[in-house]
XYZ file of C-alpha atoms in Angstrom:
322
model
C 0.000 0.000 0.000
C 2.791 2.350 0.837
C 4.381 1.764 -2.533
C 1.040 2.436 -4.203
C 0.640 5.658 -2.226
C 4.037 6.831 -3.361
C 3.160 6.130 -6.962
C -0.090 8.037 -6.635
C 1.732 10.909 -4.986
C 4.161 11.180 -7.867
C 1.283 11.084 -10.298
C 0.173 14.492 -8.999
C 3.297 16.171 -10.398
C 2.964 17.722 -13.831
C 4.629 16.190 -16.821
C 8.123 17.419 -17.689
C 7.870 20.930 -19.026
C 8.439 21.707 -22.668
C 11.615 23.202 -24.089
C 9.943 26.625 -24.249
C 8.911 26.406 -20.613
C 12.416 25.383 -19.553
C 13.819 28.299 -21.518
C 11.729 30.743 -19.532
C 12.633 28.931 -16.310
C 16.332 29.479 -17.070
C 15.648 33.102 -18.023
C 13.904 33.644 -14.695
C 16.861 32.155 -12.872
C 19.217 34.499 -14.727
C 16.975 37.408 -13.760
C 17.353 36.475 -10.092
C 21.106 36.087 -10.526
C 21.411 39.565 -12.071
C 19.368 40.963 -9.192
C 21.706 39.454 -6.602
C 24.794 40.717 -8.448
C 23.326 44.214 -8.667
C 22.565 44.148 -4.945
C 26.075 42.998 -4.036
C 27.765 45.513 -6.351
C 25.701 48.652 -5.698
C 23.718 47.918 -2.562
C 20.540 48.863 -4.458
C 17.831 47.121 -6.462
C 15.518 48.556 -9.073
C 11.792 48.594 -8.410
C 10.937 45.800 -10.852
C 13.497 43.455 -9.330
C 12.280 44.226 -5.809
C 8.764 43.119 -6.826
C 9.457 40.265 -9.233
C 12.316 38.460 -7.508
C 10.540 37.800 -4.148
C 7.289 37.014 -5.993
C 8.991 34.393 -8.142
C 10.628 32.778 -5.105
C 7.355 32.742 -3.145
C 5.428 31.175 -6.026
C 8.059 28.472 -6.459
C 8.058 27.756 -2.733
C 4.256 27.600 -2.567
C 4.040 25.154 -5.469
C 6.748 22.933 -4.002
C 5.144 22.967 -0.554
C 1.859 21.761 -2.001
C 3.523 18.982 -3.998
C 3.166 20.553 -7.403
C 6.718 20.603 -8.636
C 8.984 23.641 -8.668
C 8.125 24.971 -12.168
C 6.115 28.067 -12.876
C 3.521 27.785 -15.580
C 4.832 28.802 -19.014
C 2.434 31.740 -19.132
C 3.531 33.094 -15.739
C 7.226 32.623 -16.476
C 6.821 34.267 -19.863
C 4.997 37.245 -18.353
C 7.642 37.814 -15.664
C 10.605 37.450 -17.991
C 9.170 39.719 -20.706
C 8.397 42.475 -18.198
C 11.843 42.288 -16.657
C 13.762 42.259 -19.933
C 11.817 45.237 -21.240
C 12.768 47.149 -18.130
C 16.312 45.756 -18.153
C 17.094 47.533 -21.428
C 16.634 50.843 -19.623
C 18.143 49.607 -16.393
C 21.340 48.513 -18.161
C 22.175 52.079 -19.127
C 21.971 53.081 -15.461
C 23.711 50.150 -13.758
C 26.784 49.903 -15.985
C 27.975 53.535 -15.596
C 27.123 53.410 -11.901
C 29.191 50.275 -11.325
C 32.104 51.777 -13.240
C 32.008 55.025 -11.269
C 31.642 53.301 -7.905
C 34.550 50.984 -8.687
C 36.855 53.702 -10.043
C 36.004 56.028 -7.164
C 37.775 53.606 -4.869
C 40.428 52.329 -7.288
C 41.377 55.725 -8.756
C 39.763 58.829 -7.241
C 40.583 58.243 -3.590
C 43.996 56.840 -4.413
C 45.047 59.713 -6.693
C 43.883 62.249 -4.103
C 46.190 60.631 -1.548
C 49.002 60.247 -4.086
C 48.990 63.900 -5.120
C 49.522 65.040 -1.525
C 52.430 62.695 -0.782
C 54.318 61.906 -3.988
C 54.177 64.992 -6.210
C 56.541 67.976 -6.445
C 54.601 70.236 -8.878
C 51.057 70.974 -9.962
C 48.710 68.303 -11.281
C 45.363 68.353 -13.098
C 43.117 65.265 -13.115
C 40.099 64.864 -15.418
C 38.124 61.610 -15.427
C 34.940 60.702 -17.292
C 33.838 57.119 -16.583
C 36.886 54.991 -17.442
C 38.597 57.655 -19.603
C 41.034 59.975 -17.870
C 43.598 62.647 -18.696
C 46.210 63.897 -16.235
C 48.446 66.926 -16.621
C 51.733 67.322 -14.717
C 53.999 70.313 -14.326
C 57.138 68.148 -14.249
C 57.882 65.114 -16.383
C 59.397 63.261 -13.417
C 56.027 63.398 -11.640
C 54.275 62.011 -14.726
C 56.695 59.088 -15.015
C 56.410 58.360 -11.298
C 52.630 58.434 -11.460
C 52.511 56.086 -14.462
C 54.682 53.568 -12.642
C 52.655 53.772 -9.413
C 49.357 53.630 -11.306
C 50.369 50.427 -13.057
C 51.276 48.946 -9.688
C 47.923 50.033 -8.270
C 46.022 48.330 -11.102
C 47.977 45.097 -10.700
C 46.528 44.736 -7.193
C 43.088 44.487 -8.813
C 44.338 42.262 -11.662
C 43.880 45.093 -14.159
C 46.196 46.741 -16.654
C 46.342 49.827 -18.833
C 45.485 49.576 -22.505
C 48.860 49.838 -24.303
C 47.398 51.640 -27.346
C 45.426 54.176 -25.297
C 48.053 55.068 -22.690
C 50.623 57.670 -23.695
C 53.034 60.058 -22.006
C 53.323 63.176 -24.192
C 54.704 66.699 -23.913
C 51.774 69.099 -24.022
C 51.153 72.658 -22.875
C 52.187 76.260 -23.320
C 55.924 75.462 -23.427
C 55.725 72.226 -25.431
C 56.117 73.852 -28.860
C 59.147 75.916 -27.779
C 60.865 72.985 -26.085
C 60.367 70.664 -29.025
C 61.580 73.317 -31.473
C 64.769 73.794 -29.474
C 65.407 70.047 -29.636
C 64.750 70.012 -33.369
C 61.536 68.034 -33.067
C 58.170 68.581 -34.727
C 54.931 70.011 -33.420
C 53.587 68.863 -30.030
C 51.614 65.627 -30.058
C 47.842 65.632 -29.778
C 45.479 63.426 -27.789
C 41.834 62.404 -28.128
C 39.374 62.749 -25.263
C 35.561 62.729 -25.218
C 35.190 62.955 -28.988
C 37.696 65.783 -29.517
C 41.296 65.942 -30.663
C 43.157 68.318 -28.301
C 45.854 70.415 -29.960
C 48.372 72.971 -28.714
C 47.427 76.283 -30.331
C 47.644 80.058 -30.053
C 45.088 82.856 -30.020
C 45.093 84.940 -33.185
C 44.817 88.295 -31.414
C 47.491 88.093 -28.736
C 49.303 84.807 -29.401
C 48.433 83.332 -25.999
C 48.411 79.579 -25.571
C 45.104 77.805 -26.186
C 44.027 74.197 -26.153
C 42.234 73.768 -29.470
C 39.538 71.098 -29.685
C 38.635 69.583 -33.043
C 36.056 66.890 -33.712
C 37.770 63.556 -34.245
C 37.687 62.927 -37.975
C 37.044 59.193 -37.607
C 33.920 59.805 -35.543
C 32.733 62.580 -37.847
C 32.922 60.204 -40.820
C 31.118 57.504 -38.835
C 28.299 59.932 -38.044
C 28.046 60.950 -41.698
C 27.786 57.289 -42.688
C 24.884 56.842 -40.272
C 23.179 59.881 -41.798
C 23.754 58.520 -45.313
C 22.252 55.121 -44.464
C 19.216 56.705 -42.836
C 18.724 59.075 -45.796
C 18.615 56.088 -48.126
C 15.981 54.502 -45.956
C 13.955 57.739 -46.061
C 14.544 58.255 -49.788
C 10.881 58.369 -50.792
C 9.578 60.309 -47.827
C 8.420 63.927 -48.314
C 11.244 66.478 -48.327
C 9.701 68.384 -45.435
C 9.668 65.271 -43.264
C 13.283 64.451 -44.102
C 14.231 68.082 -43.528
C 12.754 68.035 -40.028
C 14.705 64.898 -39.203
C 17.980 66.311 -40.569
C 17.404 69.507 -38.627
C 17.274 67.554 -35.370
C 20.395 65.553 -36.346
C 22.472 68.633 -37.195
C 21.266 70.528 -34.140
C 22.120 67.581 -31.892
C 25.600 67.373 -33.395
C 26.133 71.109 -32.866
C 24.943 70.936 -29.259
C 27.881 68.683 -28.415
C 30.599 69.760 -30.849
C 30.033 73.542 -30.973
C 33.037 74.415 -28.793
C 35.436 77.331 -29.367
C 37.934 76.562 -32.126
C 35.799 73.847 -33.761
C 33.834 76.038 -36.173
C 35.459 74.492 -39.260
C 34.315 71.010 -38.225
C 30.748 72.274 -37.783
C 30.784 73.807 -41.269
C 32.208 70.590 -42.702
C 29.502 68.460 -41.080
C 26.680 70.670 -42.338
C 28.120 70.758 -45.871
C 28.629 66.984 -46.037
C 25.098 66.338 -44.777
C 23.795 68.642 -47.521
C 25.762 66.761 -50.200
C 24.436 63.400 -49.079
C 20.892 64.733 -49.007
C 21.270 66.029 -52.568
C 22.568 62.659 -53.827
C 19.636 60.825 -52.287
C 17.132 63.254 -53.853
C 18.782 62.857 -57.269
C 18.473 59.066 -57.009
C 14.740 59.198 -56.354
C 14.153 59.458 -60.095
C 16.238 59.096 -63.238
C 14.672 62.340 -64.497
C 15.504 64.345 -61.408
C 16.682 67.873 -62.184
C 17.615 68.766 -58.631
C 20.866 70.748 -58.676
C 22.937 72.326 -55.958
C 21.376 75.694 -56.798
C 17.897 74.342 -56.037
C 19.225 72.389 -53.051
C 20.580 75.530 -51.394
C 17.043 76.635 -50.595
C 16.221 73.402 -48.763
C 19.526 73.529 -46.888
C 18.914 77.116 -45.807
C 15.381 76.268 -44.697
C 16.067 73.092 -42.718
C 19.711 72.841 -41.682
C 20.763 75.264 -38.899
C 23.837 77.386 -39.427
C 26.940 76.505 -37.380
C 27.356 78.546 -34.245
C 29.617 78.253 -31.213
C 27.375 77.324 -28.275
C 29.855 76.608 -25.483
C 32.206 79.038 -23.734
C 35.890 78.487 -23.119
C 36.497 76.066 -20.234
C 38.129 78.677 -18.021
C 35.070 80.942 -18.272
C 32.774 78.125 -17.149
C 35.182 77.223 -14.332
C 35.387 80.845 -13.112
C 31.593 81.080 -13.120
C 31.261 78.025 -10.868
C 34.306 78.749 -8.716
C 34.704 82.542 -8.378
C 38.053 83.636 -7.029
């Protein structure tokens, strides 16, 4: 009788779930794993995880306690996973930068603040954005010492600097003079946050300026994106395409319209106009659209280049008056 009872008890369990159901079971498990990792790393959980994770565990426990097997129904598992992964697309953009900043705050920010008060002999400037950083030193010896100590610091965390993105260069108001005296060429440049930084001089008084130019590689990549999208919109009304291009050009100017970068803004606007003209001409073999006719559309829809940002020292003085 006991054996029969055991057989009847097992008969109450559902049949093995389908491949689709098991897929959603695994997805739900991964959702819980991501939630735990986020909690351990940041000490915080998003609202969806706070609701879904305990609910999923409680449902599984309830079903197991009542002898129903540990699986959720395919419909329930599908509903939970779809909701979470829709939200996760937005959540990913928030967690990743947060984890990077929290980690580097301990690995770099606090360490470099201590290092600059104990190991340096001159002035130092530190600029960090996420995992990209630029440091300026008054003396070359300090820069070499920092690079050596920084590599040692990273080794403690089993990290290393990217060899192609880590350089020690001579840059600043005296770089051009020093290199000329040694018979060398112009000072080297470096890329940071989408701009190539160049040693330059003001036209009026010849004072030293850090010129910022849009990185050519990224400018060409943006123009390729515009070209591909224009082809997709080839047969849309010109007014609709013009509105879209207006938002694209304005968005590009909002970021790149810094002092000294006016030529890059003009170049971007001109190249966008050329690509728009080529797409219009390909709409029909009998198209008579010429650059003379196109100038009217460009003037109507594409904003003129204009410097929108002040020099960095003006913004700094406004926030930190002396």
